Short mmCIF file of C-alpha atoms in Angstrom, two decimals:
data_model
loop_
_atom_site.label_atom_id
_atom_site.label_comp_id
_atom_site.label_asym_id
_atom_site.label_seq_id
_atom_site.Cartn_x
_atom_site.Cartn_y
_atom_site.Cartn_z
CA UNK A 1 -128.60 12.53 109.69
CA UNK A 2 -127.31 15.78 110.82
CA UNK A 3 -123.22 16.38 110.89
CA UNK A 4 -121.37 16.83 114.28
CA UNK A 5 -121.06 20.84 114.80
CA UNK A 6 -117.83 22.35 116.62
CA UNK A 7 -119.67 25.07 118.97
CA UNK A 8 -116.21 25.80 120.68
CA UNK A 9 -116.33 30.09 121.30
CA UNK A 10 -119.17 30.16 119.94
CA UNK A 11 -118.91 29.46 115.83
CA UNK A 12 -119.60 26.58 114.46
CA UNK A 13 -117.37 24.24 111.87
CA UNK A 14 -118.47 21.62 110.17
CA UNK A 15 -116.26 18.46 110.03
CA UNK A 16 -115.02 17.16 106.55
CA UNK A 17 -114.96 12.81 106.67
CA UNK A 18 -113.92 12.60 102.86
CA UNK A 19 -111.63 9.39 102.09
CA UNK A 20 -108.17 10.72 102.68
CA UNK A 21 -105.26 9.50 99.38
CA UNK A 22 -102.09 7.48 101.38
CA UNK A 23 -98.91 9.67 99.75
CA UNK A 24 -97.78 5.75 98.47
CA UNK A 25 -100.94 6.20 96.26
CA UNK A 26 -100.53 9.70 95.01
CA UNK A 27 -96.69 8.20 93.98
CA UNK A 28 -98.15 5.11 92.28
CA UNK A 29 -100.07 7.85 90.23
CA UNK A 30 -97.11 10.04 89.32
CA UNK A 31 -95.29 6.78 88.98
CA UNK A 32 -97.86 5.36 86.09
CA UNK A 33 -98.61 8.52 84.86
CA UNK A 34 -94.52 8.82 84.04
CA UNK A 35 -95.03 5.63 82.17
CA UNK A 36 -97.78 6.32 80.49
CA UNK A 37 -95.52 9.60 78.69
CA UNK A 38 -92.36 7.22 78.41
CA UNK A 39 -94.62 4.30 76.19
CA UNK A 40 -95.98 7.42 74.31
CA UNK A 41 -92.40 8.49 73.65
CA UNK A 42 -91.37 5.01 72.48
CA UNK A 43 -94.52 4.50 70.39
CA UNK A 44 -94.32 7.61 68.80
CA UNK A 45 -89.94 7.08 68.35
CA UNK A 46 -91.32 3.52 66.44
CA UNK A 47 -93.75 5.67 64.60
CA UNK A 48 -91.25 7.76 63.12
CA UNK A 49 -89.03 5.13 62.66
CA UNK A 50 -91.43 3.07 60.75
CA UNK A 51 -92.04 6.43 58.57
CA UNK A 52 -88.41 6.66 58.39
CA UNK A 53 -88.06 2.84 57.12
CA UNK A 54 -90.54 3.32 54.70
CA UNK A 55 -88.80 6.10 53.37
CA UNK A 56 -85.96 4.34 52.99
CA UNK A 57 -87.60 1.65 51.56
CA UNK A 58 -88.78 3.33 48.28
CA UNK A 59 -85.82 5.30 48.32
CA UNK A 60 -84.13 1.83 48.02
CA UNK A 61 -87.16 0.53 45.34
CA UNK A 62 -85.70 3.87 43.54
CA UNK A 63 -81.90 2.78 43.89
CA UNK A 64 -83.07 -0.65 42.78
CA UNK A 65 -84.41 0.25 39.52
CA UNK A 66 -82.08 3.26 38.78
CA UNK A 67 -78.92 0.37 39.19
CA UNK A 68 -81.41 -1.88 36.69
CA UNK A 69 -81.91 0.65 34.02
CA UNK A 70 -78.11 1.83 34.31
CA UNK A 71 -77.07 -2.10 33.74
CA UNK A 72 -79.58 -2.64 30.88
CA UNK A 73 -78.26 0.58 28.98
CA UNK A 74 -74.65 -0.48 29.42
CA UNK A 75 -75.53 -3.59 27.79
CA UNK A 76 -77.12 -2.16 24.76
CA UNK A 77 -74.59 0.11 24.63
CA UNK A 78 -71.95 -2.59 25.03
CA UNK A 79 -73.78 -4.41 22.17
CA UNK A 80 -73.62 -1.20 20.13
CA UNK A 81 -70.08 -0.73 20.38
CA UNK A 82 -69.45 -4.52 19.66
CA UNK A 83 -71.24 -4.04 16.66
CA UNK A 84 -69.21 -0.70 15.38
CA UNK A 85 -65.99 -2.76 16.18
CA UNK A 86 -67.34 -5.93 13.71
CA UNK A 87 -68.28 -3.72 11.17
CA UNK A 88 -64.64 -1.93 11.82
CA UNK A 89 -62.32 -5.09 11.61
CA UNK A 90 -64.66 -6.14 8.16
CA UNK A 91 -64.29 -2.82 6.01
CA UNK A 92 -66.13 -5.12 3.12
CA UNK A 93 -69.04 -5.56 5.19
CA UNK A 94 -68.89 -2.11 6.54
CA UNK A 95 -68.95 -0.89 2.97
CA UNK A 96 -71.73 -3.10 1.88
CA UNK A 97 -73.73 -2.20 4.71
CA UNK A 98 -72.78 1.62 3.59
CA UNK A 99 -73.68 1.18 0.47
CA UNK A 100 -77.13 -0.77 1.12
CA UNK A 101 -78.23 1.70 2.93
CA UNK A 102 -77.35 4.71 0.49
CA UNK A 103 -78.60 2.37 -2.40
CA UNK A 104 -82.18 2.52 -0.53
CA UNK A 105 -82.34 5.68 0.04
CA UNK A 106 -81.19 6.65 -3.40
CA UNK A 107 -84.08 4.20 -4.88
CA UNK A 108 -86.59 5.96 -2.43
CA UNK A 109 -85.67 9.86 -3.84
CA UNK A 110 -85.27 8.64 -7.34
CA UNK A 111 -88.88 7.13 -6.81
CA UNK A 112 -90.27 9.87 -4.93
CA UNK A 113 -88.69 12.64 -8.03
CA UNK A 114 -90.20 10.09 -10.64
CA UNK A 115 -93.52 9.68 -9.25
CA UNK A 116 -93.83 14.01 -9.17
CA UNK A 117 -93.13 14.20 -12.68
CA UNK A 118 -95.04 11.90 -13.84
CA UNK A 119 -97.71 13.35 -12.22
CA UNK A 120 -96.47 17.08 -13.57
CA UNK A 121 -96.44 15.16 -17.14
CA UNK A 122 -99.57 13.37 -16.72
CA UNK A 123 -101.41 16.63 -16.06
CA UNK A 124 -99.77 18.98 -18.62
CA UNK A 125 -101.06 16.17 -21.16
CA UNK A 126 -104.67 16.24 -19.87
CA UNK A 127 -104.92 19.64 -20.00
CA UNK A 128 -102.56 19.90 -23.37
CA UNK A 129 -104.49 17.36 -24.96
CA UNK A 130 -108.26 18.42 -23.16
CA UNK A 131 -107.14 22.21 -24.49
CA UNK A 132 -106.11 20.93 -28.45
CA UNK A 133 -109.26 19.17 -28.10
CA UNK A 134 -111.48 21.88 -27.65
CA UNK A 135 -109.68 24.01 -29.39
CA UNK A 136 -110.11 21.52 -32.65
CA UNK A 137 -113.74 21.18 -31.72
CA UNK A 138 -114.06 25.21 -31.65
CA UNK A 139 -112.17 25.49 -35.04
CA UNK A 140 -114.16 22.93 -36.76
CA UNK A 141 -117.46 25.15 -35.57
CA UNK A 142 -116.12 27.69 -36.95
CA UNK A 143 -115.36 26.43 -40.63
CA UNK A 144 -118.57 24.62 -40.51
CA UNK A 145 -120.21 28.61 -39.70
CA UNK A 146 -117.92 30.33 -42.26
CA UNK A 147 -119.06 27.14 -44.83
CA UNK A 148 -122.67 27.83 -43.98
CA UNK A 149 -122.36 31.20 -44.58
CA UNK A 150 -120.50 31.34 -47.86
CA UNK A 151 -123.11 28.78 -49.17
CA UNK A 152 -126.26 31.12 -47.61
CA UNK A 153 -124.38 33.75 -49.69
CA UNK A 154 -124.43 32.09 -52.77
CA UNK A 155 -127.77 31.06 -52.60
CA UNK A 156 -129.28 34.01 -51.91
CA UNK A 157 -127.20 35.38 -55.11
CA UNK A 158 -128.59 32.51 -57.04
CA UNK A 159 -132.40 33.40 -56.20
CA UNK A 160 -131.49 36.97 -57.33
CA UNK A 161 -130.31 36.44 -60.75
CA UNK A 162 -132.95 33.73 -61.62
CA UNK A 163 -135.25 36.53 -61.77
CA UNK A 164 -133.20 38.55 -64.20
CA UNK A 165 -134.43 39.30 -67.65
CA UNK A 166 -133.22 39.94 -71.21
CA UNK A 167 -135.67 42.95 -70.99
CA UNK A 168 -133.56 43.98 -67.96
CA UNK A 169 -130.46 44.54 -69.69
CA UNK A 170 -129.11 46.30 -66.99
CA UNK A 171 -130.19 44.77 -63.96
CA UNK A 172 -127.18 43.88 -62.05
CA UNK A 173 -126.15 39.90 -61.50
CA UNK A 174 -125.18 39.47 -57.72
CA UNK A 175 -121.55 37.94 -57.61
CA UNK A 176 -121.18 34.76 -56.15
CA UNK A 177 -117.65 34.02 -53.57
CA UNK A 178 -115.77 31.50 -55.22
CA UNK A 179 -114.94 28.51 -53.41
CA UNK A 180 -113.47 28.54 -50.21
CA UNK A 181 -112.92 32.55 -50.26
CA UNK A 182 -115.34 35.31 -48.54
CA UNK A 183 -114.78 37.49 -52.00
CA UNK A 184 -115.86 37.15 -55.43
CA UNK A 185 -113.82 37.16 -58.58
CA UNK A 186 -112.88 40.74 -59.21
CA UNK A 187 -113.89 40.06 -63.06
CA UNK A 188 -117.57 39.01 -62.52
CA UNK A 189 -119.88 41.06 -65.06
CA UNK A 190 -121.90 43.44 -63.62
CA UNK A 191 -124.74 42.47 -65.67
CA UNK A 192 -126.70 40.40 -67.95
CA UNK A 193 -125.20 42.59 -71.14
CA UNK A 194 -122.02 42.31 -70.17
CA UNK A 195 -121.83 38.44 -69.19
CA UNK A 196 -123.21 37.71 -72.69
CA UNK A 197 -120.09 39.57 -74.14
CA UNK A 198 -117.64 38.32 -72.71
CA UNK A 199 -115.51 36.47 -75.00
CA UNK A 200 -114.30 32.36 -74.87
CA UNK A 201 -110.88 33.85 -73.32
CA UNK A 202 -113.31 35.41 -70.34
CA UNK A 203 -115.68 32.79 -69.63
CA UNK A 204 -112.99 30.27 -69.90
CA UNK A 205 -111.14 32.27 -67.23
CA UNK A 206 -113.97 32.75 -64.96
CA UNK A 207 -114.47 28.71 -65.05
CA UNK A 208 -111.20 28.36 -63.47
CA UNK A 209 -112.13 30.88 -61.23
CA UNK A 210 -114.62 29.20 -59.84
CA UNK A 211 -113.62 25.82 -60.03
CA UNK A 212 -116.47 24.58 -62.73
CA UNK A 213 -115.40 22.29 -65.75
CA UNK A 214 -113.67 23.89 -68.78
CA UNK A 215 -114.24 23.12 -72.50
CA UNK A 216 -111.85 23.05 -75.28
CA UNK A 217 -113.96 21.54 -77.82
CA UNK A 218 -115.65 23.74 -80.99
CA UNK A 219 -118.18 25.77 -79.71
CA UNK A 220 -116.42 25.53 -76.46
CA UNK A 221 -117.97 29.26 -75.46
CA UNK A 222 -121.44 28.42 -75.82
CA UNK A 223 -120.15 25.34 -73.36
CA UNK A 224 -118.49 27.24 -71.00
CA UNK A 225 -121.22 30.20 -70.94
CA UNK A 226 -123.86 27.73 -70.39
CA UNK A 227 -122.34 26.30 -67.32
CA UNK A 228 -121.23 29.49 -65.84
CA UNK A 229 -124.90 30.40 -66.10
CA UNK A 230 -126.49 27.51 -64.54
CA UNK A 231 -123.60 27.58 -61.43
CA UNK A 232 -124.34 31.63 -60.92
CA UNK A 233 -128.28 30.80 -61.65
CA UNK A 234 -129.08 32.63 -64.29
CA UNK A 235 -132.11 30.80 -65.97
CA UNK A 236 -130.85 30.92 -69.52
CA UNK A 237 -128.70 29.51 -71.76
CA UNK A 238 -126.93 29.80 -74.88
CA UNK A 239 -128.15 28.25 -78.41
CA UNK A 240 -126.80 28.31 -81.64
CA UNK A 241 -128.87 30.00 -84.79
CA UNK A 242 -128.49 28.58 -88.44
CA UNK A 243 -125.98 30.95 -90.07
CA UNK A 244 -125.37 33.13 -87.07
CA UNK A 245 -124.02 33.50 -83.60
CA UNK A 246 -125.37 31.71 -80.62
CA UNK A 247 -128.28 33.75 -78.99
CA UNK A 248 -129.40 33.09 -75.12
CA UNK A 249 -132.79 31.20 -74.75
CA UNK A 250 -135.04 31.64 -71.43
CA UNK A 251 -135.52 28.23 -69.95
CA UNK A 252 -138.63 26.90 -71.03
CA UNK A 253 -139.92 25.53 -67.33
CA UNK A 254 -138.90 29.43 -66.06
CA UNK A 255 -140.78 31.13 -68.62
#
């Protein structure tokens, strides 16, 4: 359907038939549209105070609890101070408190000191006693070594002058150590001559020497020589002639 056309003078204008708005509904708009913005004011005003009452609300939880721990302190400290003023109006109790308490704590350092040295004694010992110990184990050794020795000494002079021989008059005897010493006697004869001349005076005096029985009997010498000969190892020994002085005889099993 075609529009109505104005052809007045000659131009044409087309006619507009859109609804027209009354002005009491373009008020009604502005009117709800200014209460639509007032309820948002309000709502957001009860937002904040909401917020705001929150706020205040844990700030009063805060309060709450502040007042409860201030009350609970005054009351411990209240029962502190009642019980300085007890122990004030009772000096006994005061002192035996005082003196309980410094008693225990005197025990606990006087323990504490005792217990360190005893352990400081305990250990000195051990290692006193562990060093003594080894050091008597390490001196015993050693005499045992120095024991050996002196004995390998002797024996070795032993095996030397059982080979001697009268017909070796001056084959020298090897001196034994005497007991317990690293030395010989300084009068030891040099040789089978001059051991058979010594005199009862001399071979007595090298018995002593070397710690070996002495005779006092008659013929005492011939006694003495014959058992300074067997201890040195010399495989003879002395044996008296009819009408004349005792002469040395070779051992029959060496000859």
């Amino acid at each position: 359907m075609n529009s109505p056309t104005n052809t007045r003078n000659g131009n044409a204008r087309a006619i507009d038939y859109s609804p027209v708005v009354p002005p009491e509904a373009s008020r009604v708009q502005a009117s709800v549209k200014q209460i639509k913005d007032e309820i948002g004011k309000i709502q957001k005003y009860q937002d904040d105070l909401e917020k705001r009452q929150s706020t205040e609300g844990n700030v009063a939880k805060a309060l709450e609890k502040f007042r409860k721990d201030i009350k609970q302190e005054d009351e411990e400290n209240e029962k502190a101070i009642e019980a300085i003023k007890a122990l004030l109006e009772d000096p006994e109790g005061l002192r035996a408190s005082v003196t309980e308490e410094l008693k225990e704590e005197i025990e606990r350092e006087m323990n504490d000191i005792i217990e360190a040295k005893l352990a400081e004694e305990v250990s000195k010992s051990l290692e006193q006693h562990t060093s003594m110990e080894l050091q008597n184990k390490l001196d015993h050794i050693m005499e045992q070594i120095v024991l050996a020795q002196r004995e390998l000494h002797n024996a070795e002079s032993r095996r030397a002058n059982c080979l001697l021989r009268l017909d070796q008059p001056r084959a020298a005897l090897t001196p034994l150590f005497k007991p317990n010493e690293d030395q010989a006697c300084p009068s030891f004869p040099k040789s089978l001559s001059a051991l058979f001349a010594l005199d009862d005076a001399a071979i007595q005096n090298l018995c002593v020497e070397y710690g070996l029985p002495v005779a006092t009997a008659p013929h005492a010498r011939d006694t003495n020589m014959n058992e300074f000969l067997r201890y040195i190892g010399v495989q003879y020994q002395m044996e008296p002639v009819p009408g004349g002085p005792s002469l040395p005889v070779l051992l029959r099993r060496y000859g």
